[in-house]
Amino acid sequence: MKVFKFGGASVKDANGVKNVCGIISSTPENLVVVVSAMGKTTNAFERILNAYLDDKQEILQAEVKALKKYHEEIISNLFENPAQPLFEMEATFEGLLYFLSINTKRDYDFCYDQVVSVGELISTKIVASYLATQNVNAEWIDVRTILRTDSTYRDANVDFDKSAELFKNQIDFSKTQVYLTQGFIGANHKGFSTTLGREGSDYTAAIIANLLNGESVTIWKDVPGVLNADPRIFNETVHLPSVSYKQAIELAFFGAQIIHPKTIKPLQNKGIPLYVKSFVEPSAVGTEVAASISKIDAVPVYILKQQQVLISVEPKDYSFALEDSWIKLFTIMQKHRLKTNLVQNSAISISICVDGNNHYLNDALEEMMNSFRVKYNENLSLLTIQNYNEQILENYSCNKEVLLMQKSRRTARILYK
Ligand code: ASP
Ligand code: MG
């Protein structure tokens, strides 16, 4: 079997859904298809969640209305007879609103997963209904019945053993050729929804391939494969036909938004290749990510991470920032789920660069201030250049207020305003 993953951009409107279904129906193999929420639906659900937690009823109702309308339009453009898919979509929203009306646990992470997971449920129901009209025998699965996680809401850890057992009971290719399910979401042992982190559908696809010993995973995107730079930011990009697992992990870690960082491990562990292909041009070659692939050393690769914050902490009594300070700092970081993008130390300070959009950043800063003198700089950009040379570095650092620069033999990182 193979796993296909279609992200939000591929199903952002009715034509997108038709195109996705065309790719599925022209694939003659056993498939598990993983689909994300449509377009920017997850962002809209984040706004619904905030309105709920802030008790802003009007905003909540308006956001729900707009989101329903968005899905209604897609449905009415897809189906001659839209009554059933419309009813299912409405019912899913009603279920959410009912849950919110009786919920008493106002923990942000818990509520986040109960609310945001609805986007994937709706999108997959619509895609499944449309596939049925195209005579594709696809079975819709609520992935929460088979993908078991712990209760780390918003960044859940998958229980691979339990999930393997559940998958085995549900998936039988002698009965059905195509299974269609949600990316990004799972459930804990109590049956509550959990999520795997933003953009986590790639990871879901990799988990499923791992659990079912898949032949390959294909991530269908709006770009022709892995490029050496984000075409929305850099002008001249080069297509990379093949990338090793290690290079892919590095690209994802440095912030290339092409693959979710957790995707590679489940694939690498079982030697399953990953293909990144264009849903706009399905027959084009794309990129292969696999074990031993010739090096791309010659091509400089540019990865830009925006909205970065550089935090510098110093022990309050002017003592050296030694190991006990590291332990204290990283314990706070772990508690508040800050992920380190870059670290630099000096005699009396430790500097870390983290994502500025972290929900718990202010809580973390506050706690750091109890133990350290803390300074921070917001709205920074972190540019990582692999296979750099001095000329490239000069080009990218001149005219910029550079706060920090790190270089190894192959990789340079520039943090600037
Ligand atoms: N819908 C989720 C998100 O937008 C998951 C995904 O697209 O992979 O983050
Ligand atoms: Mg997405």
Coordinates of C-alpha atoms and ligand atoms in Angstrom, one line a residue:
M1 CA 0.0 0.0 0.0
K2 CA 0.9 3.6 -0.4
V3 CA 0.1 6.7 1.6
F4 CA -1.0 10.0 -0.1
K5 CA -1.2 13.2 1.9
F6 CA -3.1 16.2 0.6
G7 CA -2.6 19.5 2.6
G8 CA -5.1 22.4 3.1
A9 CA -4.0 24.2 -0.1
S10 CA -4.9 21.2 -2.3
V11 CA -8.5 21.2 -1.1
K12 CA -9.1 24.9 -0.6
D13 CA -12.0 25.1 -3.1
A14 CA -14.2 22.8 -5.1
N15 CA -11.8 22.6 -8.0
G16 CA -9.1 21.6 -5.6
V17 CA -11.3 18.8 -4.3
K18 CA -12.0 17.6 -7.8
N19 CA -8.3 17.6 -8.7
V20 CA -7.4 15.6 -5.5
C21 CA -10.1 13.1 -6.3
G22 CA -8.8 12.8 -9.9
I23 CA -5.3 12.0 -8.6
I24 CA -6.8 9.4 -6.2
S25 CA -9.1 7.8 -8.8
S26 CA -6.3 7.5 -11.3
T27 CA -4.0 5.6 -8.9
P28 CA -4.6 1.9 -9.3
E29 CA -3.0 0.9 -5.9
N30 CA -4.1 0.3 -2.4
L31 CA -4.1 3.7 -0.7
V32 CA -4.5 5.4 2.6
V33 CA -5.3 9.0 1.8
V34 CA -4.6 11.6 4.5
V35 CA -6.3 15.0 4.1
S36 CA -5.9 18.2 6.0
A37 CA -8.5 20.8 6.8
M38 CA -9.6 23.0 3.8
G39 CA -7.5 26.1 3.1
K40 CA -7.0 28.2 6.1
T41 CA -9.7 26.5 8.2
T42 CA -7.3 25.6 11.1
N43 CA -6.5 29.3 11.5
A44 CA -10.2 30.1 11.6
F45 CA -10.8 27.4 14.3
E46 CA -7.9 29.0 16.3
R47 CA -9.9 32.2 16.3
I48 CA -13.1 30.4 17.3
L49 CA -11.2 28.9 20.2
N50 CA -9.8 32.3 21.3
A51 CA -13.3 33.8 21.2
Y52 CA -14.6 30.9 23.2
L53 CA -11.9 31.2 25.9
D54 CA -12.3 35.0 26.0
D55 CA -16.1 34.6 26.3
K56 CA -16.6 36.7 23.1
Q57 CA -19.9 35.1 21.9
E58 CA -20.5 37.5 19.0
I59 CA -17.1 36.9 17.5
L60 CA -17.5 33.2 18.0
Q61 CA -20.8 33.1 16.2
A62 CA -19.5 35.3 13.4
E63 CA -16.5 33.1 12.9
V64 CA -18.6 29.9 12.9
K65 CA -21.0 31.5 10.4
A66 CA -18.1 32.5 8.1
L67 CA -16.5 29.0 8.3
K68 CA -19.8 27.2 7.6
K69 CA -20.4 29.5 4.6
Y70 CA -16.9 28.7 3.3
H71 CA -17.6 25.0 3.4
E72 CA -21.2 25.4 2.1
E73 CA -19.8 27.1 -1.0
I74 CA -17.4 24.3 -1.6
I75 CA -20.1 21.7 -1.1
S76 CA -22.6 23.4 -3.4
N77 CA -20.0 23.6 -6.1
L78 CA -19.2 19.9 -5.8
F79 CA -22.5 18.1 -5.6
E80 CA -25.6 18.1 -7.7
N81 CA -27.4 16.9 -4.7
P82 CA -25.7 18.6 -1.7
A83 CA -28.3 17.9 1.0
Q84 CA -26.4 15.0 2.7
P85 CA -22.9 16.6 2.7
L86 CA -24.4 19.9 3.9
F87 CA -26.3 18.1 6.7
E88 CA -23.1 16.3 7.8
M89 CA -21.1 19.5 7.8
E90 CA -23.8 21.3 9.8
A91 CA -24.1 18.4 12.2
T92 CA -20.3 18.5 12.9
F93 CA -20.5 22.2 13.7
E94 CA -23.5 21.5 16.0
G95 CA -21.5 18.8 17.8
L96 CA -18.7 21.3 18.4
L97 CA -21.0 24.0 19.7
Y98 CA -22.8 21.5 21.9
F99 CA -19.4 20.4 23.3
L100 CA -18.4 24.0 24.0
S101 CA -21.7 24.6 25.8
I102 CA -21.2 21.8 28.2
N103 CA -17.4 21.9 28.5
T104 CA -16.1 23.1 31.9
K105 CA -12.4 22.4 31.4
R106 CA -10.9 25.7 30.1
D107 CA -7.4 24.5 29.7
Y108 CA -6.1 26.1 26.4
D109 CA -4.3 23.0 25.0
F110 CA -7.2 20.7 25.8
C111 CA -9.8 23.0 24.3
Y112 CA -7.6 23.7 21.3
D113 CA -7.6 20.1 20.2
Q114 CA -11.3 19.6 20.8
V115 CA -12.1 22.6 18.6
V116 CA -9.4 22.6 15.9
S117 CA -9.7 18.9 15.1
V118 CA -13.2 19.6 13.6
G119 CA -11.6 21.1 10.5
E120 CA -10.1 17.8 9.4
L121 CA -13.3 15.9 10.1
I122 CA -15.3 18.2 7.9
S123 CA -12.8 18.2 5.0
T124 CA -12.5 14.4 4.9
K125 CA -16.2 13.9 5.0
I126 CA -16.6 16.2 2.0
V127 CA -13.8 14.6 0.0
A128 CA -15.2 11.1 0.8
S129 CA -18.7 12.1 -0.3
Y130 CA -17.3 13.5 -3.5
L131 CA -15.2 10.3 -4.2
A132 CA -18.4 8.3 -3.9
T133 CA -20.0 10.4 -6.6
Q134 CA -17.0 9.5 -8.8
N135 CA -17.5 5.8 -8.2
V136 CA -14.4 5.4 -6.1
N137 CA -14.9 2.8 -3.4
A138 CA -13.3 4.7 -0.5
E139 CA -13.9 4.1 3.2
W140 CA -13.9 7.1 5.5
I141 CA -12.2 6.5 8.8
D142 CA -12.3 8.6 11.9
V143 CA -8.6 8.4 12.6
R144 CA -9.3 9.1 16.3
T145 CA -10.6 5.5 16.6
I146 CA -7.2 4.1 15.5
L147 CA -4.5 6.7 16.1
R148 CA -3.9 6.5 19.8
T149 CA -1.8 9.2 21.5
D150 CA -1.0 10.3 25.0
S151 CA -2.7 13.4 26.5
T152 CA -0.1 16.0 25.6
Y153 CA -2.7 18.2 23.9
R154 CA -1.4 20.2 20.9
D155 CA 1.8 18.2 20.7
A156 CA 0.6 14.6 21.3
N157 CA 2.9 11.6 21.3
V158 CA 1.8 8.7 19.3
D159 CA 1.5 5.3 21.0
F160 CA 2.8 3.2 18.0
D161 CA 2.1 -0.2 19.6
K162 CA -1.5 0.5 20.5
S163 CA -2.1 2.3 17.1
A164 CA -0.6 -0.6 15.2
E165 CA -3.1 -3.0 16.8
L166 CA -6.0 -0.7 16.1
F167 CA -5.0 -0.1 12.5
K168 CA -4.7 -3.8 11.9
N169 CA -8.3 -4.3 13.0
Q170 CA -9.7 -1.6 10.8
I171 CA -7.7 -1.6 7.6
D172 CA -8.2 -4.5 5.2
F173 CA -7.2 -4.0 1.6
S174 CA -8.9 -7.2 0.5
K175 CA -12.2 -5.3 1.3
T176 CA -11.5 -1.8 0.3
Q177 CA -8.9 -0.3 -2.0
V178 CA -8.9 3.3 -0.7
Y179 CA -9.1 4.5 2.9
L180 CA -9.6 8.2 3.5
T181 CA -8.8 9.7 6.8
Q182 CA -7.7 12.9 8.7
G183 CA -4.2 14.1 9.2
F184 CA -3.0 16.0 12.3
I185 CA -5.5 14.6 14.8
G186 CA -5.7 11.5 17.0
A187 CA -7.3 10.6 20.3
N188 CA -6.1 9.7 23.8
H189 CA -7.4 6.6 25.8
K190 CA -10.3 8.7 27.1
G191 CA -11.5 9.4 23.6
F192 CA -10.7 13.1 23.6
S193 CA -9.3 14.5 20.4
T194 CA -5.6 15.4 20.4
T195 CA -3.4 17.0 17.7
L196 CA 0.1 16.5 16.6
G197 CA 1.2 20.1 16.2
R198 CA 0.5 22.6 13.4
E199 CA 1.1 21.2 9.9
G200 CA 1.1 17.7 11.5
S201 CA -0.7 15.9 8.6
D202 CA 2.7 15.0 7.0
Y203 CA 3.6 13.3 10.2
T204 CA 0.3 11.4 10.2
A205 CA 1.0 10.1 6.7
A206 CA 4.5 8.9 7.9
I207 CA 3.0 7.2 11.0
I208 CA 0.5 5.4 8.9
A209 CA 3.1 4.2 6.4
N210 CA 5.2 3.0 9.3
L211 CA 2.4 1.2 11.0
L212 CA 1.2 -0.5 7.8
N213 CA 4.7 -1.1 6.3
G214 CA 3.8 1.1 3.3
E215 CA 5.7 1.1 0.1
S216 CA 6.0 4.9 0.0
V217 CA 4.5 8.2 1.1
T218 CA 3.6 11.0 -1.3
I219 CA 3.0 14.5 -0.1
W220 CA 1.1 16.4 -2.7
K221 CA 1.9 20.1 -2.6
D222 CA 1.5 23.4 -4.6
V223 CA 5.2 23.4 -5.4
P224 CA 7.0 21.0 -7.8
G225 CA 8.9 19.3 -5.0
V226 CA 11.7 20.3 -2.6
L227 CA 13.4 23.5 -3.8
N228 CA 16.6 25.0 -2.5
A229 CA 14.6 28.0 -1.2
D230 CA 11.0 29.1 -0.6
P231 CA 9.8 30.6 -3.9
R232 CA 7.5 33.0 -2.1
I233 CA 10.6 34.7 -0.6
F234 CA 13.6 34.0 -2.9
N235 CA 13.7 34.8 -6.6
E236 CA 15.8 32.1 -8.2
T237 CA 15.0 28.7 -6.9
V238 CA 16.5 25.3 -7.9
H239 CA 14.5 22.1 -7.8
L240 CA 16.2 19.3 -5.8
P241 CA 15.3 15.9 -7.4
S242 CA 16.6 13.9 -4.4
V243 CA 17.3 14.6 -0.8
S244 CA 18.5 12.2 1.9
Y245 CA 16.6 11.7 5.1
K246 CA 19.2 13.5 7.0
Q247 CA 19.1 16.5 4.7
A248 CA 15.3 16.5 4.9
I249 CA 15.4 16.5 8.7
E250 CA 17.8 19.4 8.7
L251 CA 15.7 21.4 6.2
A252 CA 12.6 20.9 8.3
F253 CA 14.4 21.8 11.5
F254 CA 15.9 25.0 10.1
G255 CA 12.4 26.0 9.1
A256 CA 11.7 24.9 5.5
Q257 CA 8.0 24.6 5.5
I258 CA 8.0 21.8 3.0
I259 CA 7.8 18.9 5.4
H260 CA 6.8 18.7 9.1
P261 CA 10.0 18.0 11.1
K262 CA 8.6 14.8 12.7
T263 CA 7.8 13.2 9.4
I264 CA 11.2 11.7 8.6
K265 CA 11.8 9.5 11.6
P266 CA 8.9 7.0 11.1
L267 CA 9.9 6.7 7.5
Q268 CA 13.7 6.5 8.0
N269 CA 13.2 3.8 10.7
K270 CA 11.6 1.5 8.1
G271 CA 13.4 2.7 5.0
I272 CA 10.2 4.0 3.4
P273 CA 10.8 6.6 0.7
L274 CA 9.0 9.9 0.7
Y275 CA 7.9 11.7 -2.5
V276 CA 7.1 15.4 -2.6
K277 CA 5.0 16.1 -5.7
S278 CA 2.9 18.8 -7.3
F279 CA -0.8 18.4 -7.2
V280 CA -0.9 20.9 -10.0
E281 CA 1.3 18.8 -12.2
P282 CA 0.9 15.3 -10.9
S283 CA 3.0 13.6 -13.6
A284 CA 6.1 15.8 -12.9
V285 CA 9.0 14.0 -11.1
G286 CA 9.0 15.9 -7.8
T287 CA 11.5 15.1 -5.1
E288 CA 12.5 11.8 -3.6
V289 CA 13.6 11.7 0.1
A290 CA 15.3 8.4 0.9
A291 CA 18.3 6.8 2.6
S292 CA 21.2 6.9 0.3
I293 CA 20.9 9.7 -2.2
S294 CA 23.7 11.5 -4.0
K295 CA 24.7 14.7 -2.2
I296 CA 23.3 18.1 -3.1
D297 CA 26.4 19.7 -1.7
A298 CA 27.0 22.1 -4.5
V299 CA 23.7 23.8 -4.3
P300 CA 23.3 26.5 -1.7
V301 CA 20.0 26.1 0.3
Y302 CA 18.2 29.0 1.9
I303 CA 15.8 28.6 4.8
L304 CA 14.1 31.6 6.4
K305 CA 12.3 31.5 9.7
Q306 CA 10.5 34.6 10.6
Q307 CA 8.9 36.0 13.8
Q308 CA 11.8 34.9 15.8
V309 CA 12.6 36.1 19.4
L310 CA 16.2 36.2 20.8
I311 CA 16.1 35.8 24.5
S312 CA 19.3 36.4 26.6
V313 CA 19.4 35.5 30.2
E314 CA 22.1 36.3 32.8
P315 CA 22.3 35.1 36.4
K316 CA 21.2 38.0 38.5
D317 CA 24.3 38.0 40.7
Y318 CA 26.8 38.4 37.8
S319 CA 28.0 34.8 38.3
F320 CA 29.1 32.7 35.3
A321 CA 26.3 31.2 33.3
L322 CA 27.3 27.6 34.0
E323 CA 25.5 24.3 33.8
D324 CA 23.1 25.0 36.6
S325 CA 21.9 28.0 34.6
W326 CA 21.5 25.9 31.5
I327 CA 19.5 23.3 33.4
K328 CA 17.2 26.0 34.9
L329 CA 16.7 27.7 31.6
F330 CA 15.9 24.6 29.6
T331 CA 13.6 23.3 32.3
I332 CA 11.6 26.4 31.9
M333 CA 11.7 26.1 28.1
Q334 CA 10.5 22.5 28.3
K335 CA 7.7 23.3 30.7
H336 CA 6.4 26.0 28.4
R337 CA 7.1 24.1 25.2
L338 CA 9.5 26.5 23.7
K339 CA 11.6 25.0 21.0
T340 CA 15.1 26.1 20.6
N341 CA 16.1 27.2 17.1
L342 CA 19.6 28.4 18.0
V343 CA 21.8 28.8 21.1
Q344 CA 24.8 30.9 21.9
N345 CA 26.6 31.4 25.2
S346 CA 29.2 33.7 26.7
A347 CA 30.7 34.0 30.1
I348 CA 27.7 35.4 31.9
S349 CA 24.9 34.9 29.5
I350 CA 23.0 32.3 27.4
S351 CA 21.0 33.4 24.4
I352 CA 18.4 31.3 22.7
C353 CA 16.3 32.0 19.6
V354 CA 12.7 30.7 19.7
D355 CA 9.5 31.1 17.7
G356 CA 7.7 34.3 18.6
N357 CA 4.2 32.9 18.0
N358 CA 4.4 30.4 20.8
H359 CA 1.3 30.6 22.9
Y360 CA 3.3 30.3 26.2
L361 CA 6.1 32.6 25.4
N362 CA 5.1 35.3 27.9
D363 CA 4.6 32.8 30.6
A364 CA 8.1 31.4 29.9
L365 CA 9.6 34.9 29.9
E366 CA 7.9 35.7 33.2
E367 CA 9.3 32.5 34.8
M368 CA 12.8 33.2 33.4
M369 CA 12.7 36.6 35.0
N370 CA 12.4 35.0 38.5
S371 CA 15.8 33.4 38.1
F372 CA 17.6 35.6 35.5
R373 CA 18.0 39.1 34.2
V374 CA 16.2 38.7 30.9
K375 CA 16.5 40.7 27.7
Y376 CA 14.7 39.9 24.5
N377 CA 14.4 41.1 20.9
E378 CA 11.3 40.4 18.9
N379 CA 10.4 40.2 15.2
L380 CA 13.7 38.9 14.0
S381 CA 14.4 36.7 11.0
L382 CA 16.7 33.6 11.1
L383 CA 18.3 32.8 7.8
T384 CA 20.0 29.4 7.5
I385 CA 22.2 28.9 4.4
Q386 CA 23.6 25.5 3.7
N387 CA 26.6 25.1 1.4
Y388 CA 27.3 28.8 1.7
N389 CA 30.3 30.7 0.5
E390 CA 31.7 34.0 1.7
Q391 CA 30.2 35.9 -1.2
I392 CA 26.7 34.6 -0.4
L393 CA 27.2 35.5 3.3
E394 CA 28.3 39.0 2.4
N395 CA 25.2 39.4 0.1
Y396 CA 22.8 38.3 2.7
S397 CA 24.2 40.1 5.7
C398 CA 25.1 43.5 4.3
N399 CA 22.3 46.1 4.7
K400 CA 20.9 44.2 7.7
E401 CA 21.2 44.7 11.4
V402 CA 22.7 41.3 12.3
L403 CA 22.3 40.3 15.9
L404 CA 24.1 37.0 15.7
M405 CA 25.9 34.9 13.2
Q406 CA 27.0 31.3 13.5
K407 CA 29.0 29.3 11.0
S408 CA 30.1 25.7 10.7
R409 CA 31.9 24.4 7.6
R410 CA 28.7 23.7 5.7
T411 CA 26.0 25.8 7.4
A412 CA 25.8 29.5 8.2
R413 CA 23.0 31.0 10.3
I414 CA 22.2 34.7 10.4
L415 CA 19.8 36.3 12.9
Y416 CA 18.8 39.8 11.9
K417 CA 16.2 42.5 12.4
Ligands
ASP1 N1 -4.7 21.6 9.4 C1 -3.6 21.5 10.2 C2 -2.8 22.9 10.1 O1 -3.2 23.7 9.3 C3 -2.7 20.4 9.9 C4 -2.0 20.3 8.6 O2 -2.4 21.1 7.7 O3 -1.1 19.6 8.4 O4 -1.9 23.1 10.8
MG2 MG -1.4 22.6 6.0

